[in-house]
JSON list of C-alpha atoms and ligand atoms in Angstrom, two decimals:
[
{"chain": "A", "resi": 1261, "resn": "MET", "atom": "CA", "xyz": [19.02, -16.02, 17.46]},
{"chain": "A", "resi": 1262, "resn": "GLN", "atom": "CA", "xyz": [15.84, -17.62, 16.13]},
{"chain": "A", "resi": 1263, "resn": "THR", "atom": "CA", "xyz": [16.33, -19.70, 13.03]},
{"chain": "A", "resi": 1264, "resn": "GLU", "atom": "CA", "xyz": [12.83, -21.13, 12.60]},
{"chain": "A", "resi": 1265, "resn": "PRO", "atom": "CA", "xyz": [9.67, -19.21, 11.85]},
{"chain": "A", "resi": 1266, "resn": "GLN", "atom": "CA", "xyz": [7.76, -18.45, 15.06]},
{"chain": "A", "resi": 1267, "resn": "ASN", "atom": "CA", "xyz": [4.51, -17.45, 13.51]},
{"chain": "A", "resi": 1268, "resn": "GLY", "atom": "CA", "xyz": [3.23, -20.28, 11.36]},
{"chain": "A", "resi": 1269, "resn": "ASN", "atom": "CA", "xyz": [4.62, -22.03, 8.34]},
{"chain": "A", "resi": 1270, "resn": "ARG", "atom": "CA", "xyz": [7.13, -20.13, 6.22]},
{"chain": "A", "resi": 1271, "resn": "ASN", "atom": "CA", "xyz": [5.64, -21.84, 3.18]},
{"chain": "A", "resi": 1272, "resn": "VAL", "atom": "CA", "xyz": [2.26, -20.18, 3.69]},
{"chain": "A", "resi": 1273, "resn": "PRO", "atom": "CA", "xyz": [2.12, -17.59, 0.89]},
{"chain": "A", "resi": 1274, "resn": "LEU", "atom": "CA", "xyz": [1.81, -13.89, 1.55]},
{"chain": "A", "resi": 1275, "resn": "ASN", "atom": "CA", "xyz": [-1.47, -12.15, 0.78]},
{"chain": "A", "resi": 1276, "resn": "ILE", "atom": "CA", "xyz": [-1.11, -8.67, -0.63]},
{"chain": "A", "resi": 1277, "resn": "LEU", "atom": "CA", "xyz": [-3.89, -6.17, -1.34]},
{"chain": "A", "resi": 1278, "resn": "VAL", "atom": "CA", "xyz": [-3.15, -4.25, -4.54]},
{"chain": "A", "resi": 1279, "resn": "PHE", "atom": "CA", "xyz": [-5.18, -1.37, -5.92]},
{"chain": "A", "resi": 1280, "resn": "SER", "atom": "CA", "xyz": [-4.96, 1.78, -7.99]},
{"chain": "A", "resi": 1281, "resn": "ALA", "atom": "CA", "xyz": [-6.20, 5.06, -6.51]},
{"chain": "A", "resi": 1282, "resn": "SER", "atom": "CA", "xyz": [-7.71, 6.08, -9.87]},
{"chain": "A", "resi": 1283, "resn": "LEU", "atom": "CA", "xyz": [-11.33, 5.66, -10.95]},
{"chain": "A", "resi": 1284, "resn": "ARG", "atom": "CA", "xyz": [-10.43, 6.30, -14.60]},
{"chain": "A", "resi": 1285, "resn": "LYS", "atom": "CA", "xyz": [-11.30, 3.48, -17.00]},
{"chain": "A", "resi": 1286, "resn": "ASP", "atom": "CA", "xyz": [-7.97, 3.58, -18.88]},
{"chain": "A", "resi": 1287, "resn": "SER", "atom": "CA", "xyz": [-5.90, 4.51, -15.83]},
{"chain": "A", "resi": 1288, "resn": "PHE", "atom": "CA", "xyz": [-2.11, 4.19, -16.08]},
{"chain": "A", "resi": 1289, "resn": "ASN", "atom": "CA", "xyz": [-2.02, 3.50, -12.35]},
{"chain": "A", "resi": 1290, "resn": "THR", "atom": "CA", "xyz": [-4.40, 0.59, -12.76]},
{"chain": "A", "resi": 1291, "resn": "GLN", "atom": "CA", "xyz": [-2.07, -0.71, -15.50]},
{"chain": "A", "resi": 1292, "resn": "LEU", "atom": "CA", "xyz": [0.88, -0.42, -13.12]},
{"chain": "A", "resi": 1293, "resn": "ALA", "atom": "CA", "xyz": [-1.08, -2.10, -10.30]},
{"chain": "A", "resi": 1294, "resn": "LYS", "atom": "CA", "xyz": [-1.93, -4.98, -12.67]},
{"chain": "A", "resi": 1295, "resn": "LEU", "atom": "CA", "xyz": [1.74, -5.36, -13.54]},
{"chain": "A", "resi": 1296, "resn": "ALA", "atom": "CA", "xyz": [2.57, -5.47, -9.81]},
{"chain": "A", "resi": 1297, "resn": "ARG", "atom": "CA", "xyz": [-0.07, -8.22, -9.45]},
{"chain": "A", "resi": 1298, "resn": "THR", "atom": "CA", "xyz": [1.59, -10.29, -12.19]},
{"chain": "A", "resi": 1299, "resn": "LEU", "atom": "CA", "xyz": [5.04, -9.94, -10.60]},
{"chain": "A", "resi": 1300, "resn": "ILE", "atom": "CA", "xyz": [3.81, -10.73, -7.09]},
{"chain": "A", "resi": 1301, "resn": "GLU", "atom": "CA", "xyz": [2.09, -13.89, -8.32]},
{"chain": "A", "resi": 1302, "resn": "LYS", "atom": "CA", "xyz": [5.17, -14.85, -10.31]},
{"chain": "A", "resi": 1303, "resn": "ASN", "atom": "CA", "xyz": [7.20, -14.53, -7.10]},
{"chain": "A", "resi": 1304, "resn": "GLY", "atom": "CA", "xyz": [4.93, -16.82, -5.11]},
{"chain": "A", "resi": 1305, "resn": "ALA", "atom": "CA", "xyz": [2.43, -14.63, -3.22]},
{"chain": "A", "resi": 1306, "resn": "LYS", "atom": "CA", "xyz": [-1.34, -14.20, -3.52]},
{"chain": "A", "resi": 1307, "resn": "VAL", "atom": "CA", "xyz": [-2.91, -10.95, -4.66]},
{"chain": "A", "resi": 1308, "resn": "ASP", "atom": "CA", "xyz": [-6.24, -9.50, -3.64]},
{"chain": "A", "resi": 1309, "resn": "PHE", "atom": "CA", "xyz": [-6.76, -7.03, -6.50]},
{"chain": "A", "resi": 1310, "resn": "ALA", "atom": "CA", "xyz": [-9.22, -4.27, -5.65]},
{"chain": "A", "resi": 1311, "resn": "SER", "atom": "CA", "xyz": [-10.75, -1.36, -7.51]},
{"chain": "A", "resi": 1312, "resn": "MET", "atom": "CA", "xyz": [-10.83, 2.13, -5.99]},
{"chain": "A", "resi": 1313, "resn": "SER", "atom": "CA", "xyz": [-14.56, 2.19, -6.73]},
{"chain": "A", "resi": 1314, "resn": "GLU", "atom": "CA", "xyz": [-14.96, -0.43, -3.97]},
{"chain": "A", "resi": 1315, "resn": "PHE", "atom": "CA", "xyz": [-13.29, 1.88, -1.43]},
{"chain": "A", "resi": 1316, "resn": "ASP", "atom": "CA", "xyz": [-14.62, 5.26, -2.55]},
{"chain": "A", "resi": 1317, "resn": "CYS", "atom": "CA", "xyz": [-16.46, 7.15, 0.21]},
{"chain": "A", "resi": 1318, "resn": "PRO", "atom": "CA", "xyz": [-18.58, 10.29, 0.54]},
{"chain": "A", "resi": 1319, "resn": "SER", "atom": "CA", "xyz": [-16.64, 13.26, 1.92]},
{"chain": "A", "resi": 1320, "resn": "MET", "atom": "CA", "xyz": [-15.61, 12.80, 5.54]},
{"chain": "A", "resi": 1321, "resn": "ASN", "atom": "CA", "xyz": [-18.19, 14.36, 7.80]},
{"chain": "A", "resi": 1322, "resn": "GLN", "atom": "CA", "xyz": [-18.12, 13.68, 11.53]},
{"chain": "A", "resi": 1323, "resn": "ASP", "atom": "CA", "xyz": [-21.85, 14.36, 11.82]},
{"chain": "A", "resi": 1324, "resn": "SER", "atom": "CA", "xyz": [-22.52, 11.66, 9.25]},
{"chain": "A", "resi": 1325, "resn": "GLU", "atom": "CA", "xyz": [-20.11, 9.33, 11.07]},
{"chain": "A", "resi": 1326, "resn": "LYS", "atom": "CA", "xyz": [-21.99, 9.94, 14.32]},
{"chain": "A", "resi": 1327, "resn": "ASN", "atom": "CA", "xyz": [-25.47, 9.56, 12.84]},
{"chain": "A", "resi": 1328, "resn": "ASN", "atom": "CA", "xyz": [-24.99, 6.98, 10.07]},
{"chain": "A", "resi": 1329, "resn": "GLY", "atom": "CA", "xyz": [-21.76, 5.16, 10.93]},
{"chain": "A", "resi": 1330, "resn": "TYR", "atom": "CA", "xyz": [-19.16, 4.18, 8.35]},
{"chain": "A", "resi": 1331, "resn": "PRO", "atom": "CA", "xyz": [-19.83, 4.28, 4.59]},
{"chain": "A", "resi": 1332, "resn": "LYS", "atom": "CA", "xyz": [-19.72, 1.00, 2.64]},
{"chain": "A", "resi": 1333, "resn": "GLY", "atom": "CA", "xyz": [-16.41, 1.90, 0.95]},
{"chain": "A", "resi": 1334, "resn": "ALA", "atom": "CA", "xyz": [-14.68, 2.37, 4.31]},
{"chain": "A", "resi": 1335, "resn": "GLU", "atom": "CA", "xyz": [-16.06, -0.94, 5.64]},
{"chain": "A", "resi": 1336, "resn": "GLU", "atom": "CA", "xyz": [-14.76, -2.69, 2.52]},
{"chain": "A", "resi": 1337, "resn": "PHE", "atom": "CA", "xyz": [-11.34, -1.00, 2.61]},
{"chain": "A", "resi": 1338, "resn": "ARG", "atom": "CA", "xyz": [-10.91, -1.96, 6.26]},
{"chain": "A", "resi": 1339, "resn": "LYS", "atom": "CA", "xyz": [-12.05, -5.56, 5.64]},
{"chain": "A", "resi": 1340, "resn": "ARG", "atom": "CA", "xyz": [-9.57, -6.03, 2.78]},
{"chain": "A", "resi": 1341, "resn": "MET", "atom": "CA", "xyz": [-6.72, -4.42, 4.77]},
{"chain": "A", "resi": 1342, "resn": "LEU", "atom": "CA", "xyz": [-7.29, -6.81, 7.64]},
{"chain": "A", "resi": 1343, "resn": "ALA", "atom": "CA", "xyz": [-7.57, -9.83, 5.34]},
{"chain": "A", "resi": 1344, "resn": "ASN", "atom": "CA", "xyz": [-4.11, -9.23, 3.83]},
{"chain": "A", "resi": 1345, "resn": "ASP", "atom": "CA", "xyz": [-0.53, -9.07, 5.14]},
{"chain": "A", "resi": 1346, "resn": "ALA", "atom": "CA", "xyz": [0.33, -5.87, 3.30]},
{"chain": "A", "resi": 1347, "resn": "PHE", "atom": "CA", "xyz": [-1.01, -3.41, 0.75]},
{"chain": "A", "resi": 1348, "resn": "ILE", "atom": "CA", "xyz": [0.20, -1.67, -2.39]},
{"chain": "A", "resi": 1349, "resn": "ILE", "atom": "CA", "xyz": [-1.28, 1.56, -3.74]},
{"chain": "A", "resi": 1350, "resn": "SER", "atom": "CA", "xyz": [-0.57, 2.86, -7.21]},
{"chain": "A", "resi": 1351, "resn": "SER", "atom": "CA", "xyz": [-1.65, 6.48, -7.05]},
{"chain": "A", "resi": 1352, "resn": "PRO", "atom": "CA", "xyz": [-2.03, 9.30, -9.56]},
{"chain": "A", "resi": 1353, "resn": "GLU", "atom": "CA", "xyz": [-0.63, 12.72, -8.73]},
{"chain": "A", "resi": 1354, "resn": "TYR", "atom": "CA", "xyz": [-3.15, 15.56, -8.70]},
{"chain": "A", "resi": 1355, "resn": "ASN", "atom": "CA", "xyz": [-1.71, 19.06, -8.35]},
{"chain": "A", "resi": 1356, "resn": "GLY", "atom": "CA", "xyz": [1.49, 17.90, -6.74]},
{"chain": "A", "resi": 1357, "resn": "SER", "atom": "CA", "xyz": [-0.25, 15.74, -4.18]},
{"chain": "A", "resi": 1358, "resn": "MET", "atom": "CA", "xyz": [-2.39, 12.61, -3.80]},
{"chain": "A", "resi": 1359, "resn": "PRO", "atom": "CA", "xyz": [-5.96, 12.60, -5.21]},
{"chain": "A", "resi": 1360, "resn": "GLY", "atom": "CA", "xyz": [-8.54, 13.69, -2.65]},
{"chain": "A", "resi": 1361, "resn": "LEU", "atom": "CA", "xyz": [-10.49, 10.44, -2.91]},
{"chain": "A", "resi": 1362, "resn": "ILE", "atom": "CA", "xyz": [-7.67, 8.30, -1.51]},
{"chain": "A", "resi": 1363, "resn": "LYS", "atom": "CA", "xyz": [-7.01, 10.71, 1.38]},
{"chain": "A", "resi": 1364, "resn": "ASN", "atom": "CA", "xyz": [-10.75, 10.74, 2.07]},
{"chain": "A", "resi": 1365, "resn": "ALA", "atom": "CA", "xyz": [-10.90, 6.93, 2.13]},
{"chain": "A", "resi": 1366, "resn": "ILE", "atom": "CA", "xyz": [-7.86, 6.80, 4.46]},
{"chain": "A", "resi": 1367, "resn": "ASP", "atom": "CA", "xyz": [-9.51, 9.36, 6.76]},
{"chain": "A", "resi": 1368, "resn": "TRP", "atom": "CA", "xyz": [-12.65, 7.22, 7.04]},
{"chain": "A", "resi": 1369, "resn": "VAL", "atom": "CA", "xyz": [-10.75, 3.98, 7.65]},
{"chain": "A", "resi": 1370, "resn": "SER", "atom": "CA", "xyz": [-8.58, 5.69, 10.31]},
{"chain": "A", "resi": 1371, "resn": "ARG", "atom": "CA", "xyz": [-11.71, 5.99, 12.48]},
{"chain": "A", "resi": 1372, "resn": "PHE", "atom": "CA", "xyz": [-12.07, 2.24, 13.07]},
{"chain": "A", "resi": 1373, "resn": "ARG", "atom": "CA", "xyz": [-10.70, 0.73, 16.27]},
{"chain": "A", "resi": 1374, "resn": "PRO", "atom": "CA", "xyz": [-8.36, -1.05, 16.32]},
{"chain": "A", "resi": 1375, "resn": "GLN", "atom": "CA", "xyz": [-6.95, 1.33, 13.73]},
{"chain": "A", "resi": 1376, "resn": "PRO", "atom": "CA", "xyz": [-6.33, -0.88, 10.66]},
{"chain": "A", "resi": 1377, "resn": "PHE", "atom": "CA", "xyz": [-3.27, 0.84, 9.16]},
{"chain": "A", "resi": 1378, "resn": "ASN", "atom": "CA", "xyz": [-1.22, 0.42, 12.33]},
{"chain": "A", "resi": 1379, "resn": "GLU", "atom": "CA", "xyz": [1.79, -1.86, 11.71]},
{"chain": "A", "resi": 1380, "resn": "ARG", "atom": "CA", "xyz": [0.67, -2.82, 8.19]},
{"chain": "A", "resi": 1381, "resn": "HIS", "atom": "CA", "xyz": [3.34, -2.86, 5.51]},
{"chain": "A", "resi": 1382, "resn": "ALA", "atom": "CA", "xyz": [2.76, -0.64, 2.47]},
{"chain": "A", "resi": 1383, "resn": "LEU", "atom": "CA", "xyz": [4.42, -0.11, -0.89]},
{"chain": "A", "resi": 1384, "resn": "LEU", "atom": "CA", "xyz": [3.66, 3.03, -2.88]},
{"chain": "A", "resi": 1385, "resn": "MET", "atom": "CA", "xyz": [3.89, 3.49, -6.63]},
{"chain": "A", "resi": 1386, "resn": "SER", "atom": "CA", "xyz": [2.66, 6.00, -9.18]},
{"chain": "A", "resi": 1387, "resn": "ALA", "atom": "CA", "xyz": [2.33, 6.56, -12.91]},
{"chain": "A", "resi": 1388, "resn": "SER", "atom": "CA", "xyz": [1.86, 9.81, -14.79]},
{"chain": "A", "resi": 1389, "resn": "PRO", "atom": "CA", "xyz": [2.34, 11.15, -18.31]},
{"chain": "A", "resi": 1390, "resn": "SER", "atom": "CA", "xyz": [4.62, 13.79, -16.77]},
{"chain": "A", "resi": 1391, "resn": "MET", "atom": "CA", "xyz": [8.40, 13.53, -16.37]},
{"chain": "A", "resi": 1392, "resn": "GLY", "atom": "CA", "xyz": [8.05, 13.33, -12.59]},
{"chain": "A", "resi": 1393, "resn": "GLY", "atom": "CA", "xyz": [5.94, 10.18, -12.82]},
{"chain": "A", "resi": 1394, "resn": "GLY", "atom": "CA", "xyz": [3.61, 11.36, -10.04]},
{"chain": "A", "resi": 1395, "resn": "ASN", "atom": "CA", "xyz": [6.30, 10.97, -7.38]},
{"chain": "A", "resi": 1396, "resn": "LYS", "atom": "CA", "xyz": [5.09, 13.95, -5.34]},
{"chain": "A", "resi": 1397, "resn": "ALA", "atom": "CA", "xyz": [1.79, 12.14, -4.75]},
{"chain": "A", "resi": 1398, "resn": "LEU", "atom": "CA", "xyz": [3.72, 9.39, -3.01]},
{"chain": "A", "resi": 1399, "resn": "TRP", "atom": "CA", "xyz": [5.53, 11.72, -0.63]},
{"chain": "A", "resi": 1400, "resn": "SER", "atom": "CA", "xyz": [2.19, 13.21, 0.35]},
{"chain": "A", "resi": 1401, "resn": "LEU", "atom": "CA", "xyz": [0.62, 9.74, 0.68]},
{"chain": "A", "resi": 1402, "resn": "ARG", "atom": "CA", "xyz": [3.40, 8.63, 3.05]},
{"chain": "A", "resi": 1403, "resn": "MET", "atom": "CA", "xyz": [2.40, 11.29, 5.55]},
{"chain": "A", "resi": 1404, "resn": "PRO", "atom": "CA", "xyz": [-1.05, 10.08, 6.65]},
{"chain": "A", "resi": 1405, "resn": "LEU", "atom": "CA", "xyz": [-0.01, 6.42, 6.32]},
{"chain": "A", "resi": 1406, "resn": "GLU", "atom": "CA", "xyz": [3.08, 6.85, 8.49]},
{"chain": "A", "resi": 1407, "resn": "HIS", "atom": "CA", "xyz": [1.08, 9.00, 10.89]},
{"chain": "A", "resi": 1408, "resn": "LEU", "atom": "CA", "xyz": [-1.26, 6.03, 11.26]},
{"chain": "A", "resi": 1409, "resn": "GLY", "atom": "CA", "xyz": [1.60, 3.63, 11.98]},
{"chain": "A", "resi": 1410, "resn": "ALA", "atom": "CA", "xyz": [1.84, 1.94, 8.56]},
{"chain": "A", "resi": 1411, "resn": "ARG", "atom": "CA", "xyz": [5.31, 0.63, 7.72]},
{"chain": "A", "resi": 1412, "resn": "VAL", "atom": "CA", "xyz": [5.77, 2.40, 4.39]},
{"chain": "A", "resi": 1413, "resn": "PHE", "atom": "CA", "xyz": [8.57, 0.79, 2.37]},
{"chain": "A", "resi": 1414, "resn": "PRO", "atom": "CA", "xyz": [11.47, 3.25, 1.83]},
{"chain": "A", "resi": 1415, "resn": "ASP", "atom": "CA", "xyz": [11.73, 2.66, -1.93]},
{"chain": "A", "resi": 1416, "resn": "MET", "atom": "CA", "xyz": [8.88, 3.98, -4.04]},
{"chain": "A", "resi": 1417, "resn": "PHE", "atom": "CA", "xyz": [8.41, 3.54, -7.77]},
{"chain": "A", "resi": 1418, "resn": "SER", "atom": "CA", "xyz": [7.23, 6.27, -10.13]},
{"chain": "A", "resi": 1419, "resn": "LEU", "atom": "CA", "xyz": [6.66, 5.63, -13.82]},
{"chain": "A", "resi": 1420, "resn": "ALA", "atom": "CA", "xyz": [7.28, 8.76, -15.92]},
{"chain": "A", "resi": 1421, "resn": "THR", "atom": "CA", "xyz": [5.78, 9.34, -19.40]},
{"chain": "A", "resi": 1422, "resn": "ALA", "atom": "CA", "xyz": [3.33, 6.56, -18.59]},
{"chain": "A", "resi": 1423, "resn": "HIS", "atom": "CA", "xyz": [1.35, 7.14, -21.81]},
{"chain": "A", "resi": 1424, "resn": "LYS", "atom": "CA", "xyz": [4.26, 5.62, -23.76]},
{"chain": "A", "resi": 1425, "resn": "ALA", "atom": "CA", "xyz": [5.94, 3.46, -21.11]},
{"chain": "A", "resi": 1426, "resn": "PHE", "atom": "CA", "xyz": [3.93, 0.22, -21.49]},
{"chain": "A", "resi": 1427, "resn": "THR", "atom": "CA", "xyz": [4.13, -2.48, -24.13]},
{"chain": "A", "resi": 1428, "resn": "GLN", "atom": "CA", "xyz": [0.91, -3.83, -25.65]},
{"chain": "A", "resi": 1429, "resn": "GLU", "atom": "CA", "xyz": [1.12, -6.76, -23.20]},
{"chain": "A", "resi": 1430, "resn": "GLY", "atom": "CA", "xyz": [1.11, -4.33, -20.26]},
{"chain": "A", "resi": 1431, "resn": "LYS", "atom": "CA", "xyz": [4.80, -4.65, -19.35]},
{"chain": "A", "resi": 1432, "resn": "ILE", "atom": "CA", "xyz": [7.22, -1.75, -18.87]},
{"chain": "A", "resi": 1433, "resn": "ALA", "atom": "CA", "xyz": [8.95, -1.35, -22.24]},
{"chain": "A", "resi": 1434, "resn": "ASP", "atom": "CA", "xyz": [12.30, -0.11, -20.94]},
{"chain": "A", "resi": 1435, "resn": "GLU", "atom": "CA", "xyz": [14.22, -3.16, -19.71]},
{"chain": "A", "resi": 1436, "resn": "THR", "atom": "CA", "xyz": [16.26, -1.38, -17.04]},
{"chain": "A", "resi": 1437, "resn": "LEU", "atom": "CA", "xyz": [13.15, 0.24, -15.62]},
{"chain": "A", "resi": 1438, "resn": "ALA", "atom": "CA", "xyz": [11.21, -3.05, -15.80]},
{"chain": "A", "resi": 1439, "resn": "LYS", "atom": "CA", "xyz": [13.94, -4.76, -13.76]},
{"chain": "A", "resi": 1440, "resn": "ARG", "atom": "CA", "xyz": [14.01, -1.93, -11.25]},
{"chain": "A", "resi": 1441, "resn": "PHE", "atom": "CA", "xyz": [10.27, -2.25, -10.81]},
{"chain": "A", "resi": 1442, "resn": "GLU", "atom": "CA", "xyz": [10.44, -6.00, -10.22]},
{"chain": "A", "resi": 1443, "resn": "ASP", "atom": "CA", "xyz": [13.39, -5.57, -7.80]},
{"chain": "A", "resi": 1444, "resn": "ASN", "atom": "CA", "xyz": [11.40, -2.98, -5.85]},
{"chain": "A", "resi": 1445, "resn": "VAL", "atom": "CA", "xyz": [8.34, -5.25, -5.60]},
{"chain": "A", "resi": 1446, "resn": "VAL", "atom": "CA", "xyz": [10.42, -8.31, -4.62]},
{"chain": "A", "resi": 1447, "resn": "ALA", "atom": "CA", "xyz": [12.39, -6.36, -1.97]},
{"chain": "A", "resi": 1448, "resn": "PHE", "atom": "CA", "xyz": [9.07, -5.31, -0.44]},
{"chain": "A", "resi": 1449, "resn": "MET", "atom": "CA", "xyz": [7.78, -8.89, -0.52]},
{"chain": "A", "resi": 1450, "resn": "ASN", "atom": "CA", "xyz": [10.94, -10.09, 1.26]},
{"chain": "A", "resi": 1451, "resn": "LEU", "atom": "CA", "xyz": [10.43, -7.62, 4.08]},
{"chain": "A", "resi": 1452, "resn": "VAL", "atom": "CA", "xyz": [6.74, -8.50, 4.48]},
{"chain": "A", "resi": 1453, "resn": "GLU", "atom": "CA", "xyz": [7.60, -12.19, 4.48]},
{"chain": "A", "resi": 1454, "resn": "ALA", "atom": "CA", "xyz": [10.26, -11.69, 7.17]},
{"chain": "A", "resi": 1455, "resn": "ALA", "atom": "CA", "xyz": [7.87, -9.63, 9.29]},
{"chain": "A", "resi": 1456, "resn": "LYS", "atom": "CA", "xyz": [5.12, -12.26, 8.92]},
{"chain": "A", "resi": 1457, "resn": "HIS", "atom": "CA", "xyz": [7.20, -15.31, 9.73]},
{"chain": "A", "resi": 1458, "resn": "TYR", "atom": "CA", "xyz": [9.91, -13.94, 12.01]},
{"chain": "A", "resi": 1459, "resn": "PRO", "atom": "CA", "xyz": [8.37, -11.83, 14.79]},
{"chain": "A", "resi": 1460, "resn": "CYS", "atom": "CA", "xyz": [11.90, -11.01, 16.05]},
{"chain": "A", "resi": 1461, "resn": "ILE", "atom": "CA", "xyz": [12.18, -8.60, 13.12]},
{"chain": "A", "resi": 1462, "resn": "LYS", "atom": "CA", "xyz": [9.58, -6.43, 14.79]},
{"chain": "A", "resi": 1463, "resn": "LYS", "atom": "CA", "xyz": [11.99, -5.76, 17.63]},
{"chain": "A", "resi": 1464, "resn": "ALA", "atom": "CA", "xyz": [14.71, -4.88, 15.14]},
{"chain": "A", "resi": 1465, "resn": "TRP", "atom": "CA", "xyz": [12.37, -2.57, 13.24]},
{"chain": "A", "resi": 1466, "resn": "VAL", "atom": "CA", "xyz": [11.26, -0.73, 16.36]},
{"chain": "A", "resi": 1467, "resn": "GLU", "atom": "CA", "xyz": [14.86, -0.37, 17.48]},
{"chain": "A", "resi": 1468, "resn": "PHE", "atom": "CA", "xyz": [15.73, 0.97, 14.03]},
{"chain": "A", "resi": 1469, "resn": "LEU", "atom": "CA", "xyz": [13.07, 3.62, 14.51]},
{"chain": "A", "resi": 1470, "resn": "GLY", "atom": "CA", "xyz": [14.78, 4.60, 17.74]},
{"chain": "A", "resi": 1471, "resn": "GLU", "atom": "CA", "xyz": [11.99, 3.48, 20.05]},
{"chain": "A", "resi": 1472, "resn": "LYS", "atom": "CA", "xyz": [12.31, 1.07, 22.91]},
{"chain": "A", "resi": 1473, "resn": "PRO", "atom": "CA", "xyz": [10.92, -2.41, 22.08]},
{"chain": "A", "resi": 1474, "resn": "ASP", "atom": "CA", "xyz": [8.55, -2.18, 25.00]},
{"chain": "A", "resi": 1475, "resn": "PRO", "atom": "CA", "xyz": [4.82, -3.03, 24.68]},
{"chain": "A", "resi": 1476, "resn": "VAL", "atom": "CA", "xyz": [3.98, -0.02, 26.84]},
{"chain": "A", "resi": 1477, "resn": "THR", "atom": "CA", "xyz": [5.63, 2.40, 24.42]},
{"chain": "A", "resi": 1478, "resn": "GLU", "atom": "CA", "xyz": [4.50, 0.69, 21.20]},
{"chain": "A", "resi": 1479, "resn": "ARG", "atom": "CA", "xyz": [2.03, 2.66, 19.13]},
{"chain": "A", "resi": 1480, "resn": "VAL", "atom": "CA", "xyz": [-1.43, 1.15, 19.54]},
{"chain": "A", "resi": 1481, "resn": "GLU", "atom": "CA", "xyz": [-3.61, 3.60, 17.74]},
{"chain": "B", "resi": 247, "resn": "FMN", "atom": "C1", "xyz": [-7.00, 17.40, -11.24]},
{"chain": "B", "resi": 247, "resn": "FMN", "atom": "C2", "xyz": [-5.77, 16.86, -11.89]},
{"chain": "B", "resi": 247, "resn": "FMN", "atom": "C3", "xyz": [-4.53, 17.32, -11.50]},
{"chain": "B", "resi": 247, "resn": "FMN", "atom": "C4", "xyz": [-3.37, 16.78, -12.05]},
{"chain": "B", "resi": 247, "resn": "FMN", "atom": "N1", "xyz": [-2.15, 17.17, -11.57]},
{"chain": "B", "resi": 247, "resn": "FMN", "atom": "C5", "xyz": [-1.04, 16.52, -11.96]},
{"chain": "B", "resi": 247, "resn": "FMN", "atom": "C6", "xyz": [0.22, 16.76, -11.32]},
{"chain": "B", "resi": 247, "resn": "FMN", "atom": "O1", "xyz": [0.35, 17.58, -10.42]},
{"chain": "B", "resi": 247, "resn": "FMN", "atom": "N2", "xyz": [1.30, 16.04, -11.72]},
{"chain": "B", "resi": 247, "resn": "FMN", "atom": "C7", "xyz": [1.20, 15.09, -12.71]},
{"chain": "B", "resi": 247, "resn": "FMN", "atom": "O2", "xyz": [2.21, 14.43, -12.99]},
{"chain": "B", "resi": 247, "resn": "FMN", "atom": "N3", "xyz": [0.03, 14.84, -13.34]},
{"chain": "B", "resi": 247, "resn": "FMN", "atom": "C8", "xyz": [-1.09, 15.52, -12.97]},
{"chain": "B", "resi": 247, "resn": "FMN", "atom": "N4", "xyz": [-2.29, 15.25, -13.57]},
{"chain": "B", "resi": 247, "resn": "FMN", "atom": "C9", "xyz": [-2.33, 14.34, -14.73]},
{"chain": "B", "resi": 247, "resn": "FMN", "atom": "C10", "xyz": [-2.45, 12.91, -14.28]},
{"chain": "B", "resi": 247, "resn": "FMN", "atom": "O3", "xyz": [-1.15, 12.41, -13.94]},
{"chain": "B", "resi": 247, "resn": "FMN", "atom": "C11", "xyz": [-3.02, 12.05, -15.41]},
{"chain": "B", "resi": 247, "resn": "FMN", "atom": "O4", "xyz": [-4.34, 12.49, -15.68]},
{"chain": "B", "resi": 247, "resn": "FMN", "atom": "C12", "xyz": [-2.96, 10.58, -15.10]},
{"chain": "B", "resi": 247, "resn": "FMN", "atom": "O5", "xyz": [-3.34, 9.88, -16.25]},
{"chain": "B", "resi": 247, "resn": "FMN", "atom": "C13", "xyz": [-3.87, 10.22, -13.94]},
{"chain": "B", "resi": 247, "resn": "FMN", "atom": "O6", "xyz": [-3.65, 8.89, -13.52]},
{"chain": "B", "resi": 247, "resn": "FMN", "atom": "P1", "xyz": [-4.51, 7.67, -14.09]},
{"chain": "B", "resi": 247, "resn": "FMN", "atom": "O7", "xyz": [-4.13, 7.49, -15.53]},
{"chain": "B", "resi": 247, "resn": "FMN", "atom": "O8", "xyz": [-4.10, 6.51, -13.27]},
{"chain": "B", "resi": 247, "resn": "FMN", "atom": "O9", "xyz": [-5.96, 8.00, -13.93]},
{"chain": "B", "resi": 247, "resn": "FMN", "atom": "C14", "xyz": [-3.47, 15.78, -13.06]},
{"chain": "B", "resi": 247, "resn": "FMN", "atom": "C15", "xyz": [-4.74, 15.35, -13.47]},
{"chain": "B", "resi": 247, "resn": "FMN", "atom": "C16", "xyz": [-5.86, 15.86, -12.90]},
{"chain": "B", "resi": 247, "resn": "FMN", "atom": "C17", "xyz": [-7.23, 15.34, -13.32]}
]
């Protein structure tokens, strides 16, 4: 059993891309993403905080892809994915699903080779004024991300009644919920850290998924 990190120094901090999939100025999801940033930094990692406006793309059109290449938003999204160890999306729920703009951006980025979502760790969260907290958006968001090979963290966090859930300082007012949120973020960070510094965990992860840890059978695209 390996006891020392095989992939660089364990003390090198993690880099995590965090963004909200809302373009709205007073977005609750942006508030939640900012809170995730604060907690990640408090727990020793670096955050690359992005705005959805940087990743927004015109509607996917294969003719446009063929004739004009990738839109700027897709280039930027891909660049920031590759520059970080993991990503966190805080997404609104629109009509029981994810907003079209985030699916559209994922569709564009999925066209790059190598395909940037493959083997990247992801944590999903949502906020909504509703009682469901936008949780259905996250189940729908898992689908394309997992299809693309992203390692989507099992626990997801949804903040219900978001219009009255935050304190003036931007924290979650309910103490139990605030602790649950931090625990969720820290558990995700622990997994990403293990995957970054202990490549043996990859074998364990693949075995957990029921696949043979064989380079030939590993998903490449
Ligand atoms: C087109 C549309 C559909 C919506 N559908 C839902 C929904 O299915 N479930 C829900 O909880 N909220 C729904 N909402 C309300 C959003 O949760 C709310 O507007 C929220 O503030 C959006 O996230 P944001 O504050 O981060 O922009 C919808 C809003 C819009 C604009």
